[in-house]
CSV table of C-alpha atoms in Angstrom, one decimal:
chain,number,residue,atom,x,y,z
A,11,UNK,CA,49.6,-175.0,6.3
A,12,UNK,CA,51.0,-174.5,9.8
A,13,UNK,CA,53.1,-171.4,9.9
A,14,UNK,CA,56.1,-171.2,12.3
A,15,UNK,CA,57.4,-167.8,13.4
A,16,UNK,CA,60.7,-167.4,15.2
A,17,UNK,CA,61.9,-164.4,17.2
A,18,UNK,CA,64.2,-162.7,17.1
A,19,UNK,CA,65.4,-163.0,13.5
A,20,UNK,CA,68.9,-162.3,14.7
A,21,UNK,CA,70.7,-161.5,18.0
A,22,UNK,CA,74.2,-160.5,19.2
A,23,UNK,CA,75.6,-162.2,22.2
A,24,UNK,CA,78.8,-162.8,24.0
A,25,UNK,CA,80.5,-166.0,25.0
A,26,UNK,CA,79.0,-167.1,28.3
A,27,UNK,CA,75.6,-165.4,27.8
A,28,UNK,CA,72.3,-167.1,28.2
A,29,UNK,CA,70.4,-167.0,24.9
A,30,UNK,CA,66.7,-167.7,24.4
A,31,UNK,CA,65.0,-168.1,21.0
A,32,UNK,CA,61.3,-168.5,20.7
A,33,UNK,CA,59.1,-170.2,18.1
A,34,UNK,CA,55.4,-169.8,17.7
A,35,UNK,CA,53.1,-172.1,15.7
A,36,UNK,CA,50.0,-170.8,14.0
A,37,UNK,CA,47.9,-173.6,15.6
A,38,UNK,CA,48.3,-176.2,18.4
A,39,UNK,CA,51.1,-178.6,17.5
A,40,UNK,CA,51.3,-180.3,20.9
A,41,UNK,CA,55.0,-181.1,21.4
A,42,UNK,CA,55.8,-181.9,17.8
A,43,UNK,CA,58.6,-179.3,17.6
A,44,UNK,CA,62.2,-179.8,16.7
A,45,UNK,CA,65.2,-177.5,16.8
A,46,UNK,CA,68.2,-177.4,14.4
A,47,UNK,CA,71.5,-175.7,14.3
A,48,UNK,CA,73.0,-174.7,10.9
A,49,UNK,CA,76.5,-173.3,10.3
A,50,UNK,CA,77.5,-171.6,7.0
A,51,UNK,CA,78.0,-174.1,4.2
A,52,UNK,CA,76.8,-177.0,6.3
A,53,UNK,CA,73.7,-179.1,6.6
A,54,UNK,CA,71.4,-178.5,9.6
A,55,UNK,CA,72.1,-180.6,12.7
A,56,UNK,CA,69.3,-181.8,15.0
A,57,UNK,CA,69.5,-180.5,18.5
A,58,UNK,CA,66.2,-181.1,20.2
A,59,UNK,CA,63.2,-183.2,19.2
A,60,UNK,CA,59.7,-183.4,20.6
A,61,UNK,CA,60.1,-180.0,22.1
A,62,UNK,CA,62.5,-181.0,24.9
A,63,UNK,CA,64.4,-184.2,24.1
A,64,UNK,CA,68.1,-183.6,23.6
A,65,UNK,CA,69.4,-185.4,20.6
A,66,UNK,CA,72.3,-187.8,21.1
A,67,UNK,CA,75.6,-186.1,21.4
A,68,UNK,CA,74.2,-182.5,21.8
A,69,UNK,CA,75.7,-180.6,24.8
A,70,UNK,CA,73.5,-180.2,27.8
A,71,UNK,CA,73.8,-176.4,27.6
A,72,UNK,CA,71.0,-176.7,25.0
A,73,UNK,CA,67.5,-177.1,26.2
A,74,UNK,CA,64.0,-176.8,24.8
A,75,UNK,CA,60.6,-176.2,26.4
A,76,UNK,CA,57.0,-175.5,25.5
A,77,UNK,CA,53.9,-177.2,24.0
A,78,UNK,CA,50.9,-176.1,22.1
A,79,UNK,CA,51.9,-173.0,20.2
A,80,UNK,CA,54.8,-171.5,22.1
A,81,UNK,CA,58.3,-173.0,22.3
A,82,UNK,CA,61.7,-171.9,23.5
A,83,UNK,CA,65.3,-173.0,22.8
A,84,UNK,CA,67.7,-171.9,25.5
A,85,UNK,CA,71.5,-172.0,25.4
A,86,UNK,CA,72.6,-171.7,29.0
A,87,UNK,CA,76.1,-170.5,28.4
A,88,UNK,CA,77.0,-169.5,24.8
A,89,UNK,CA,80.2,-171.1,23.5
A,90,UNK,CA,82.2,-170.0,20.5
A,91,UNK,CA,81.0,-173.0,18.4
A,92,UNK,CA,77.4,-172.0,19.0
A,93,UNK,CA,77.4,-169.0,16.7
A,94,UNK,CA,75.1,-170.2,14.0
A,95,UNK,CA,71.6,-170.0,12.7
A,96,UNK,CA,68.8,-171.9,14.5
A,97,UNK,CA,65.6,-173.2,13.0
A,98,UNK,CA,62.5,-174.7,14.6
A,99,UNK,CA,60.4,-177.3,12.7
A,100,UNK,CA,56.9,-178.6,13.3
A,101,UNK,CA,56.1,-182.2,12.5
A,102,UNK,CA,52.5,-182.2,13.6
A,103,UNK,CA,51.0,-181.8,10.1
A,104,UNK,CA,53.6,-182.4,7.4
A,105,UNK,CA,56.7,-180.4,8.1
A,106,UNK,CA,57.4,-176.6,8.1
A,107,UNK,CA,60.3,-174.6,9.4
A,108,UNK,CA,60.7,-171.3,11.1
A,109,UNK,CA,62.6,-168.6,9.2
A,110,UNK,CA,65.6,-168.9,11.4
A,111,UNK,CA,67.4,-167.0,14.1
A,112,UNK,CA,71.0,-166.0,13.5
A,113,UNK,CA,73.2,-165.8,16.6
A,114,UNK,CA,76.1,-163.5,16.1
A,115,UNK,CA,79.1,-162.5,18.1
A,116,UNK,CA,78.7,-159.3,20.1
B,37,UNK,CA,77.8,-194.6,10.6
B,38,UNK,CA,74.9,-193.5,8.4
B,39,UNK,CA,75.8,-191.3,5.4
B,40,UNK,CA,73.6,-189.7,2.8
B,41,UNK,CA,75.0,-188.3,-0.5
B,42,UNK,CA,73.0,-186.3,-3.1
B,43,UNK,CA,73.8,-186.4,-6.8
B,44,UNK,CA,72.4,-184.7,-9.8
B,45,UNK,CA,72.9,-181.8,-12.2
B,46,UNK,CA,74.0,-178.5,-10.9
B,47,UNK,CA,72.3,-176.5,-13.7
B,48,UNK,CA,68.9,-177.1,-15.2
B,49,UNK,CA,67.0,-175.1,-17.8
B,50,UNK,CA,63.6,-173.5,-17.0
B,51,UNK,CA,60.6,-175.7,-17.8
B,52,UNK,CA,62.8,-178.9,-17.6
B,53,UNK,CA,62.7,-181.7,-15.1
B,54,UNK,CA,65.1,-182.0,-12.2
B,55,UNK,CA,66.3,-185.5,-11.2
B,56,UNK,CA,68.2,-186.0,-8.0
B,57,UNK,CA,69.3,-189.2,-6.3
B,58,UNK,CA,70.3,-189.8,-2.7
B,59,UNK,CA,72.6,-192.7,-2.0
B,60,UNK,CA,72.5,-194.0,1.6
B,61,UNK,CA,75.3,-195.9,3.2
B,62,UNK,CA,75.7,-197.4,6.6
B,63,UNK,CA,72.0,-198.2,6.9
B,64,UNK,CA,69.1,-199.7,4.9
B,65,UNK,CA,66.4,-197.5,3.4
B,66,UNK,CA,64.1,-200.6,3.8
B,67,UNK,CA,64.2,-200.1,7.6
B,68,UNK,CA,60.6,-199.6,8.7
B,69,UNK,CA,61.7,-197.2,11.5
B,70,UNK,CA,62.5,-194.4,9.0
B,71,UNK,CA,61.1,-192.2,6.3
B,72,UNK,CA,63.4,-190.6,3.7
B,73,UNK,CA,63.0,-187.3,2.0
B,74,UNK,CA,64.1,-184.0,0.5
B,75,UNK,CA,64.4,-180.5,2.0
B,76,UNK,CA,65.5,-177.5,0.0
B,77,UNK,CA,67.0,-174.1,0.9
B,78,UNK,CA,67.1,-171.2,-1.6
B,79,UNK,CA,70.3,-169.2,-1.3
B,80,UNK,CA,70.4,-167.1,1.8
B,81,UNK,CA,66.9,-168.3,2.8
B,82,UNK,CA,65.1,-170.7,5.1
B,83,UNK,CA,64.3,-174.4,4.8
B,84,UNK,CA,61.4,-175.9,2.9
B,85,UNK,CA,60.2,-179.5,3.1
B,86,UNK,CA,59.7,-181.0,-0.4
B,87,UNK,CA,58.5,-184.5,0.2
B,88,UNK,CA,59.3,-187.9,1.7
B,89,UNK,CA,58.9,-191.6,1.0
B,90,UNK,CA,58.4,-194.6,3.2
B,91,UNK,CA,59.9,-198.1,2.6
B,92,UNK,CA,56.5,-199.3,1.5
B,93,UNK,CA,56.6,-196.8,-1.3
B,94,UNK,CA,54.0,-194.4,0.2
B,95,UNK,CA,54.8,-190.7,-0.4
B,96,UNK,CA,53.9,-187.3,1.0
B,97,UNK,CA,54.6,-184.1,-0.9
B,98,UNK,CA,54.4,-180.4,-0.1
B,99,UNK,CA,51.0,-179.1,-1.2
B,100,UNK,CA,52.5,-176.3,-3.3
B,101,UNK,CA,54.7,-178.7,-5.2
B,102,UNK,CA,52.4,-181.7,-5.4
B,103,UNK,CA,51.5,-181.3,-9.0
B,104,UNK,CA,55.2,-181.2,-10.1
B,105,UNK,CA,57.0,-183.6,-7.7
B,106,UNK,CA,57.5,-187.4,-7.5
B,107,UNK,CA,59.7,-189.6,-5.4
B,108,UNK,CA,60.8,-193.2,-5.8
B,109,UNK,CA,63.1,-195.8,-4.1
B,110,UNK,CA,65.5,-198.4,-5.4
B,111,UNK,CA,66.1,-200.7,-2.5
B,112,UNK,CA,68.6,-202.8,-4.5
B,113,UNK,CA,70.9,-199.7,-4.7
B,114,UNK,CA,69.9,-198.3,-1.4
B,115,UNK,CA,68.9,-195.1,-3.1
B,116,UNK,CA,65.8,-192.8,-3.3
B,117,UNK,CA,65.1,-190.2,-5.9
B,118,UNK,CA,63.3,-186.9,-6.5
B,119,UNK,CA,61.9,-185.6,-9.8
B,120,UNK,CA,60.6,-182.0,-10.0
B,121,UNK,CA,59.1,-180.9,-13.2
B,122,UNK,CA,58.3,-177.5,-14.9
B,123,UNK,CA,61.2,-175.8,-13.2
B,124,UNK,CA,61.4,-172.0,-12.7
B,125,UNK,CA,64.0,-169.8,-11.1
B,126,UNK,CA,62.1,-170.1,-7.9
B,127,UNK,CA,63.3,-173.7,-7.7
B,128,UNK,CA,66.9,-172.7,-7.5
B,129,UNK,CA,68.1,-174.0,-4.1
B,130,UNK,CA,70.4,-176.2,-2.2
B,131,UNK,CA,68.6,-179.6,-2.1
B,132,UNK,CA,69.3,-181.8,0.9
B,133,UNK,CA,68.3,-185.4,1.3
B,134,UNK,CA,67.5,-186.4,4.9
B,135,UNK,CA,66.3,-189.2,7.1
B,136,UNK,CA,63.1,-188.8,9.1
B,137,UNK,CA,63.2,-190.7,12.4
B,138,UNK,CA,60.1,-191.4,14.4
B,139,UNK,CA,60.2,-190.2,18.0
B,140,UNK,CA,57.1,-190.9,20.1
B,141,UNK,CA,54.8,-190.6,17.0
B,142,UNK,CA,56.6,-187.3,16.0
B,143,UNK,CA,59.4,-187.1,13.4
B,144,UNK,CA,62.7,-185.3,13.1
B,145,UNK,CA,65.5,-185.1,10.6
B,146,UNK,CA,68.4,-186.8,12.4
B,147,UNK,CA,70.7,-187.3,9.5
B,148,UNK,CA,71.3,-185.1,6.4
B,149,UNK,CA,73.3,-185.2,3.2
B,150,UNK,CA,75.8,-182.3,2.5
B,151,UNK,CA,73.4,-180.8,0.0
B,152,UNK,CA,73.6,-180.3,-3.8
B,153,UNK,CA,73.1,-176.8,-5.3
B,154,UNK,CA,70.6,-176.7,-8.2
B,155,UNK,CA,70.6,-173.6,-10.4
B,156,UNK,CA,67.6,-173.1,-12.7
B,157,UNK,CA,68.8,-170.9,-15.5
B,158,UNK,CA,68.9,-170.6,-19.3
């Protein structure tokens, strides 16, 4: 199994802050990495696929980068609606998710 | 607009078999561009892929669940289903059905159902 490790597990930030979340794979997954946002009581929503491709309708303040084993999700200017939990997912060999990063209001 | 809706029992007894169905509207599950599958989330925890199925009927299951899980499709009803046997409390979770879209040979879950909570308890 490919293990996905996110950091941090949680963070506190203010509206307007730049936020960075990292995801590390236990082996090379090339660019087969997706990012999701989940709000309480809701299904996850796809933000970014193939490491850096913004999904349709996702604001441009979200961006993704990385390849191989190390990946980053960046929110350039945090908005009130961005407080949520973020998950990474690898699709290189079956599918596994990171444990999640909760972004809370500071 | 594509919509997915899970249905099934909310409470199942230990050792029994769970049966869930996902009804798809606004698109065909016979479309060769997509896979269809299940992802679960235990209360307060992370996400775990359970399995998926292609329009041809080919399936792929999580290795730790492979001996207990099966999936099928009913194209006439535009539905796909999950069966999970020998249930334990560890199978208590919110079960989502989701579409897997292929993007440059990779895949991503671009559409999800709202989820159905399954509680395994006597």
